[in-house]
JSON list of C-alpha atoms in Angstrom, two decimals:
[
{"chain": "E", "resi": 1, "resn": "MET", "atom": "CA", "xyz": [-146.01, 58.38, -117.40]},
{"chain": "E", "resi": 2, "resn": "ARG", "atom": "CA", "xyz": [-142.30, 59.94, -117.01]},
{"chain": "E", "resi": 3, "resn": "GLU", "atom": "CA", "xyz": [-140.14, 57.51, -115.45]},
{"chain": "E", "resi": 4, "resn": "TYR", "atom": "CA", "xyz": [-136.60, 58.45, -113.82]},
{"chain": "E", "resi": 5, "resn": "LEU", "atom": "CA", "xyz": [-133.85, 56.84, -111.60]},
{"chain": "E", "resi": 6, "resn": "ALA", "atom": "CA", "xyz": [-134.53, 59.68, -109.28]},
{"chain": "E", "resi": 7, "resn": "LYS", "atom": "CA", "xyz": [-136.26, 63.10, -108.38]},
{"chain": "E", "resi": 8, "resn": "ILE", "atom": "CA", "xyz": [-133.84, 65.06, -105.91]},
{"chain": "E", "resi": 9, "resn": "ARG", "atom": "CA", "xyz": [-134.21, 68.11, -104.25]},
{"chain": "E", "resi": 10, "resn": "ILE", "atom": "CA", "xyz": [-131.47, 70.33, -105.12]},
{"chain": "E", "resi": 11, "resn": "PRO", "atom": "CA", "xyz": [-129.70, 71.36, -101.73]},
{"chain": "E", "resi": 12, "resn": "GLU", "atom": "CA", "xyz": [-129.90, 74.97, -100.76]},
{"chain": "E", "resi": 13, "resn": "GLU", "atom": "CA", "xyz": [-125.97, 75.24, -100.76]},
{"chain": "E", "resi": 14, "resn": "ILE", "atom": "CA", "xyz": [-125.33, 74.69, -104.33]},
{"chain": "E", "resi": 15, "resn": "LYS", "atom": "CA", "xyz": [-128.65, 76.25, -106.01]},
{"chain": "E", "resi": 16, "resn": "LYS", "atom": "CA", "xyz": [-126.68, 79.31, -107.23]},
{"chain": "E", "resi": 17, "resn": "GLU", "atom": "CA", "xyz": [-123.85, 77.46, -108.82]},
{"chain": "E", "resi": 18, "resn": "SER", "atom": "CA", "xyz": [-123.47, 76.36, -112.57]},
{"chain": "E", "resi": 19, "resn": "THR", "atom": "CA", "xyz": [-125.58, 73.74, -113.93]},
{"chain": "E", "resi": 20, "resn": "GLY", "atom": "CA", "xyz": [-122.71, 71.39, -114.38]},
{"chain": "E", "resi": 21, "resn": "PHE", "atom": "CA", "xyz": [-121.65, 71.86, -110.71]},
{"chain": "E", "resi": 22, "resn": "ILE", "atom": "CA", "xyz": [-125.27, 71.02, -109.60]},
{"chain": "E", "resi": 23, "resn": "GLY", "atom": "CA", "xyz": [-125.29, 67.95, -111.68]},
{"chain": "E", "resi": 24, "resn": "GLU", "atom": "CA", "xyz": [-122.21, 66.40, -110.46]},
{"chain": "E", "resi": 25, "resn": "LYS", "atom": "CA", "xyz": [-123.23, 66.93, -107.01]},
{"chain": "E", "resi": 26, "resn": "ILE", "atom": "CA", "xyz": [-126.68, 65.63, -107.43]},
{"chain": "E", "resi": 27, "resn": "PHE", "atom": "CA", "xyz": [-124.95, 62.34, -109.24]},
{"chain": "E", "resi": 28, "resn": "GLU", "atom": "CA", "xyz": [-122.59, 61.84, -106.18]},
{"chain": "E", "resi": 29, "resn": "LEU", "atom": "CA", "xyz": [-125.43, 61.92, -103.86]},
{"chain": "E", "resi": 30, "resn": "TRP", "atom": "CA", "xyz": [-127.51, 59.70, -105.96]},
{"chain": "E", "resi": 31, "resn": "PHE", "atom": "CA", "xyz": [-124.60, 57.36, -106.18]},
{"chain": "E", "resi": 32, "resn": "THR", "atom": "CA", "xyz": [-123.81, 57.84, -102.50]},
{"chain": "E", "resi": 33, "resn": "TYR", "atom": "CA", "xyz": [-127.44, 56.82, -101.70]},
{"chain": "E", "resi": 34, "resn": "ASN", "atom": "CA", "xyz": [-127.72, 53.68, -104.15]},
{"chain": "E", "resi": 35, "resn": "PHE", "atom": "CA", "xyz": [-124.43, 52.22, -103.45]},
{"chain": "E", "resi": 36, "resn": "GLN", "atom": "CA", "xyz": [-123.56, 52.79, -100.20]},
{"chain": "E", "resi": 37, "resn": "ASP", "atom": "CA", "xyz": [-120.40, 50.71, -99.91]},
{"chain": "E", "resi": 38, "resn": "GLU", "atom": "CA", "xyz": [-119.23, 51.54, -103.30]},
{"chain": "E", "resi": 39, "resn": "PRO", "atom": "CA", "xyz": [-116.73, 54.28, -103.63]},
{"chain": "E", "resi": 40, "resn": "LEU", "atom": "CA", "xyz": [-116.86, 56.98, -106.07]},
{"chain": "E", "resi": 41, "resn": "PHE", "atom": "CA", "xyz": [-113.80, 58.81, -107.19]},
{"chain": "E", "resi": 42, "resn": "LYS", "atom": "CA", "xyz": [-114.26, 62.52, -108.63]},
{"chain": "E", "resi": 43, "resn": "GLN", "atom": "CA", "xyz": [-111.71, 62.62, -111.67]},
{"chain": "E", "resi": 44, "resn": "LYS", "atom": "CA", "xyz": [-108.90, 65.32, -111.84]},
{"chain": "E", "resi": 45, "resn": "ALA", "atom": "CA", "xyz": [-108.69, 67.85, -114.44]},
{"chain": "E", "resi": 46, "resn": "ASP", "atom": "CA", "xyz": [-106.54, 65.74, -116.87]},
{"chain": "E", "resi": 47, "resn": "MET", "atom": "CA", "xyz": [-109.32, 63.23, -116.96]},
{"chain": "E", "resi": 48, "resn": "ASP", "atom": "CA", "xyz": [-112.02, 66.02, -117.32]},
{"chain": "E", "resi": 49, "resn": "LEU", "atom": "CA", "xyz": [-110.25, 66.84, -120.83]},
{"chain": "E", "resi": 50, "resn": "LYS", "atom": "CA", "xyz": [-111.23, 63.02, -121.57]},
{"chain": "E", "resi": 51, "resn": "LYS", "atom": "CA", "xyz": [-114.47, 64.19, -120.82]},
{"chain": "E", "resi": 52, "resn": "ILE", "atom": "CA", "xyz": [-114.52, 61.69, -117.51]},
{"chain": "E", "resi": 53, "resn": "ASP", "atom": "CA", "xyz": [-116.25, 62.94, -114.70]},
{"chain": "E", "resi": 54, "resn": "PHE", "atom": "CA", "xyz": [-116.19, 59.81, -112.14]},
{"chain": "E", "resi": 55, "resn": "ALA", "atom": "CA", "xyz": [-115.06, 56.37, -111.66]},
{"chain": "E", "resi": 56, "resn": "ASP", "atom": "CA", "xyz": [-116.20, 53.82, -109.36]},
{"chain": "E", "resi": 57, "resn": "SER", "atom": "CA", "xyz": [-114.11, 50.83, -107.81]},
{"chain": "E", "resi": 58, "resn": "LYS", "atom": "CA", "xyz": [-115.18, 48.81, -110.53]},
{"chain": "E", "resi": 59, "resn": "GLY", "atom": "CA", "xyz": [-113.42, 50.36, -113.21]},
{"chain": "E", "resi": 60, "resn": "CYS", "atom": "CA", "xyz": [-116.78, 51.99, -114.62]},
{"chain": "E", "resi": 61, "resn": "THR", "atom": "CA", "xyz": [-116.68, 55.83, -115.81]},
{"chain": "E", "resi": 62, "resn": "TYR", "atom": "CA", "xyz": [-119.20, 58.09, -115.96]},
{"chain": "E", "resi": 63, "resn": "GLN", "atom": "CA", "xyz": [-119.71, 61.51, -117.73]},
{"chain": "E", "resi": 64, "resn": "VAL", "atom": "CA", "xyz": [-122.53, 63.84, -116.05]},
{"chain": "E", "resi": 65, "resn": "LYS", "atom": "CA", "xyz": [-124.31, 65.90, -118.49]},
{"chain": "E", "resi": 66, "resn": "THR", "atom": "CA", "xyz": [-126.84, 68.56, -116.74]},
{"chain": "E", "resi": 67, "resn": "THR", "atom": "CA", "xyz": [-129.60, 70.94, -118.60]},
{"chain": "E", "resi": 68, "resn": "ALA", "atom": "CA", "xyz": [-131.91, 73.74, -117.43]},
{"chain": "E", "resi": 69, "resn": "ALA", "atom": "CA", "xyz": [-133.24, 73.60, -120.89]},
{"chain": "E", "resi": 70, "resn": "LYS", "atom": "CA", "xyz": [-134.31, 71.01, -123.72]},
{"chain": "E", "resi": 71, "resn": "THR", "atom": "CA", "xyz": [-130.94, 69.62, -124.96]},
{"chain": "E", "resi": 72, "resn": "TYR", "atom": "CA", "xyz": [-128.08, 68.04, -123.58]},
{"chain": "E", "resi": 73, "resn": "THR", "atom": "CA", "xyz": [-124.71, 69.55, -125.48]},
{"chain": "E", "resi": 74, "resn": "PHE", "atom": "CA", "xyz": [-121.68, 67.93, -126.39]},
{"chain": "E", "resi": 75, "resn": "ASN", "atom": "CA", "xyz": [-118.87, 70.47, -127.24]},
{"chain": "E", "resi": 76, "resn": "CYS", "atom": "CA", "xyz": [-117.68, 68.41, -130.47]},
{"chain": "E", "resi": 77, "resn": "ASP", "atom": "CA", "xyz": [-118.57, 68.13, -133.97]},
{"chain": "E", "resi": 78, "resn": "LEU", "atom": "CA", "xyz": [-120.77, 65.52, -135.03]},
{"chain": "E", "resi": 79, "resn": "GLU", "atom": "CA", "xyz": [-118.23, 63.45, -137.15]},
{"chain": "E", "resi": 80, "resn": "ASP", "atom": "CA", "xyz": [-115.59, 63.67, -134.12]},
{"chain": "E", "resi": 81, "resn": "ILE", "atom": "CA", "xyz": [-118.17, 62.23, -131.52]},
{"chain": "E", "resi": 82, "resn": "HIS", "atom": "CA", "xyz": [-116.10, 58.99, -131.38]},
{"chain": "E", "resi": 83, "resn": "GLU", "atom": "CA", "xyz": [-112.94, 60.58, -129.92]},
{"chain": "E", "resi": 84, "resn": "HIS", "atom": "CA", "xyz": [-115.17, 62.82, -127.76]},
{"chain": "E", "resi": 85, "resn": "LEU", "atom": "CA", "xyz": [-117.05, 59.87, -125.80]},
{"chain": "E", "resi": 86, "resn": "ASN", "atom": "CA", "xyz": [-114.57, 58.04, -123.52]},
{"chain": "E", "resi": 87, "resn": "SER", "atom": "CA", "xyz": [-116.71, 57.22, -120.62]},
{"chain": "E", "resi": 88, "resn": "SER", "atom": "CA", "xyz": [-118.65, 53.95, -120.62]},
{"chain": "E", "resi": 89, "resn": "LYS", "atom": "CA", "xyz": [-121.74, 55.64, -118.92]},
{"chain": "E", "resi": 90, "resn": "TYR", "atom": "CA", "xyz": [-123.69, 58.87, -119.63]},
{"chain": "E", "resi": 91, "resn": "VAL", "atom": "CA", "xyz": [-125.81, 60.18, -116.62]},
{"chain": "E", "resi": 92, "resn": "PHE", "atom": "CA", "xyz": [-128.38, 62.98, -117.97]},
{"chain": "E", "resi": 93, "resn": "ILE", "atom": "CA", "xyz": [-129.90, 65.13, -115.32]},
{"chain": "E", "resi": 94, "resn": "GLN", "atom": "CA", "xyz": [-132.68, 67.51, -116.05]},
{"chain": "E", "resi": 95, "resn": "LEU", "atom": "CA", "xyz": [-132.94, 70.68, -113.68]},
{"chain": "E", "resi": 96, "resn": "ARG", "atom": "CA", "xyz": [-136.32, 71.97, -112.79]},
{"chain": "E", "resi": 97, "resn": "ASP", "atom": "CA", "xyz": [-138.20, 73.86, -110.02]},
{"chain": "E", "resi": 98, "resn": "ASP", "atom": "CA", "xyz": [-135.66, 73.23, -107.27]},
{"chain": "E", "resi": 99, "resn": "TYR", "atom": "CA", "xyz": [-135.41, 69.71, -108.25]},
{"chain": "E", "resi": 100, "resn": "ALA", "atom": "CA", "xyz": [-133.03, 67.33, -110.09]},
{"chain": "E", "resi": 101, "resn": "TYR", "atom": "CA", "xyz": [-134.20, 64.80, -112.38]},
{"chain": "E", "resi": 102, "resn": "ILE", "atom": "CA", "xyz": [-131.83, 61.48, -113.04]},
{"chain": "E", "resi": 103, "resn": "GLU", "atom": "CA", "xyz": [-132.47, 60.13, -116.50]},
{"chain": "E", "resi": 104, "resn": "PRO", "atom": "CA", "xyz": [-131.85, 56.34, -117.31]},
{"chain": "E", "resi": 105, "resn": "ILE", "atom": "CA", "xyz": [-128.18, 55.92, -117.59]},
{"chain": "E", "resi": 106, "resn": "TYR", "atom": "CA", "xyz": [-127.00, 55.19, -121.10]},
{"chain": "E", "resi": 107, "resn": "GLY", "atom": "CA", "xyz": [-123.90, 53.52, -122.63]},
{"chain": "E", "resi": 108, "resn": "LYS", "atom": "CA", "xyz": [-121.50, 54.98, -125.58]},
{"chain": "E", "resi": 109, "resn": "GLU", "atom": "CA", "xyz": [-123.43, 53.37, -128.13]},
{"chain": "E", "resi": 110, "resn": "ASP", "atom": "CA", "xyz": [-126.80, 54.61, -127.42]},
{"chain": "E", "resi": 111, "resn": "ILE", "atom": "CA", "xyz": [-125.62, 58.12, -127.26]},
{"chain": "E", "resi": 112, "resn": "LYS", "atom": "CA", "xyz": [-123.96, 57.93, -130.72]},
{"chain": "E", "resi": 113, "resn": "THR", "atom": "CA", "xyz": [-127.55, 56.77, -132.33]},
{"chain": "E", "resi": 114, "resn": "LYS", "atom": "CA", "xyz": [-129.62, 59.93, -130.78]},
{"chain": "E", "resi": 115, "resn": "LEU", "atom": "CA", "xyz": [-126.85, 62.92, -131.11]},
{"chain": "E", "resi": 116, "resn": "LYS", "atom": "CA", "xyz": [-127.80, 65.62, -133.56]},
{"chain": "E", "resi": 117, "resn": "ARG", "atom": "CA", "xyz": [-125.83, 68.32, -135.17]},
{"chain": "E", "resi": 118, "resn": "SER", "atom": "CA", "xyz": [-125.97, 71.87, -133.73]},
{"chain": "E", "resi": 119, "resn": "PHE", "atom": "CA", "xyz": [-126.98, 74.71, -136.60]},
{"chain": "E", "resi": 120, "resn": "LYS", "atom": "CA", "xyz": [-126.01, 77.56, -134.41]},
{"chain": "E", "resi": 121, "resn": "GLU", "atom": "CA", "xyz": [-122.67, 76.24, -133.19]},
{"chain": "E", "resi": 122, "resn": "LYS", "atom": "CA", "xyz": [-120.13, 74.72, -135.72]},
{"chain": "E", "resi": 123, "resn": "LYS", "atom": "CA", "xyz": [-118.16, 72.60, -133.09]},
{"chain": "E", "resi": 124, "resn": "GLN", "atom": "CA", "xyz": [-121.31, 71.17, -131.41]},
{"chain": "E", "resi": 125, "resn": "CYS", "atom": "CA", "xyz": [-123.60, 68.49, -131.21]},
{"chain": "E", "resi": 126, "resn": "PHE", "atom": "CA", "xyz": [-126.65, 67.57, -128.85]},
{"chain": "E", "resi": 127, "resn": "ILE", "atom": "CA", "xyz": [-129.06, 65.35, -127.42]},
{"chain": "E", "resi": 128, "resn": "TYR", "atom": "CA", "xyz": [-132.96, 66.27, -127.10]},
{"chain": "E", "resi": 129, "resn": "CYS", "atom": "CA", "xyz": [-134.43, 65.29, -123.82]},
{"chain": "E", "resi": 130, "resn": "LYS", "atom": "CA", "xyz": [-137.10, 63.66, -125.94]},
{"chain": "E", "resi": 131, "resn": "ASP", "atom": "CA", "xyz": [-134.89, 61.46, -127.92]},
{"chain": "E", "resi": 132, "resn": "LEU", "atom": "CA", "xyz": [-133.86, 59.83, -124.64]},
{"chain": "E", "resi": 133, "resn": "LEU", "atom": "CA", "xyz": [-137.29, 58.13, -124.60]},
{"chain": "E", "resi": 134, "resn": "GLN", "atom": "CA", "xyz": [-138.63, 60.42, -122.32]},
{"chain": "E", "resi": 135, "resn": "LYS", "atom": "CA", "xyz": [-141.17, 63.41, -122.25]},
{"chain": "E", "resi": 136, "resn": "GLU", "atom": "CA", "xyz": [-139.88, 66.80, -121.75]},
{"chain": "E", "resi": 137, "resn": "LEU", "atom": "CA", "xyz": [-140.13, 68.52, -118.55]},
{"chain": "E", "resi": 138, "resn": "PHE", "atom": "CA", "xyz": [-140.58, 71.63, -120.24]},
{"chain": "E", "resi": 139, "resn": "ILE", "atom": "CA", "xyz": [-143.79, 72.18, -122.34]}
]
């Protein structure tokens, strides 16, 4: 049986937005619902270059990865991944049929062991959804 942290219906007002934008909004909804008194801060553009999307008041940083396909892409070469992974937590969200499925949250070391080199794009690596010890939504 597939396990998720949450299954959230994508709000109508963001359905036409980009995959990444939807993922970030879904994460904000989930975080607010689960940690009601905990502030979540969207990082400014300069932090976006460091691949940090959000931070909480305790100093934990989050990068949100969202897919409507079978993989989560990291825009860097596999050899340079140590410079790319700057967040303390990684949130993976799959979009399917008007729903967003939030996978269990992973740390930096877990990500390093699951990455694969892209054969199509020179400066990319990725993680298969199935490598997160989850069954794929897309069969």
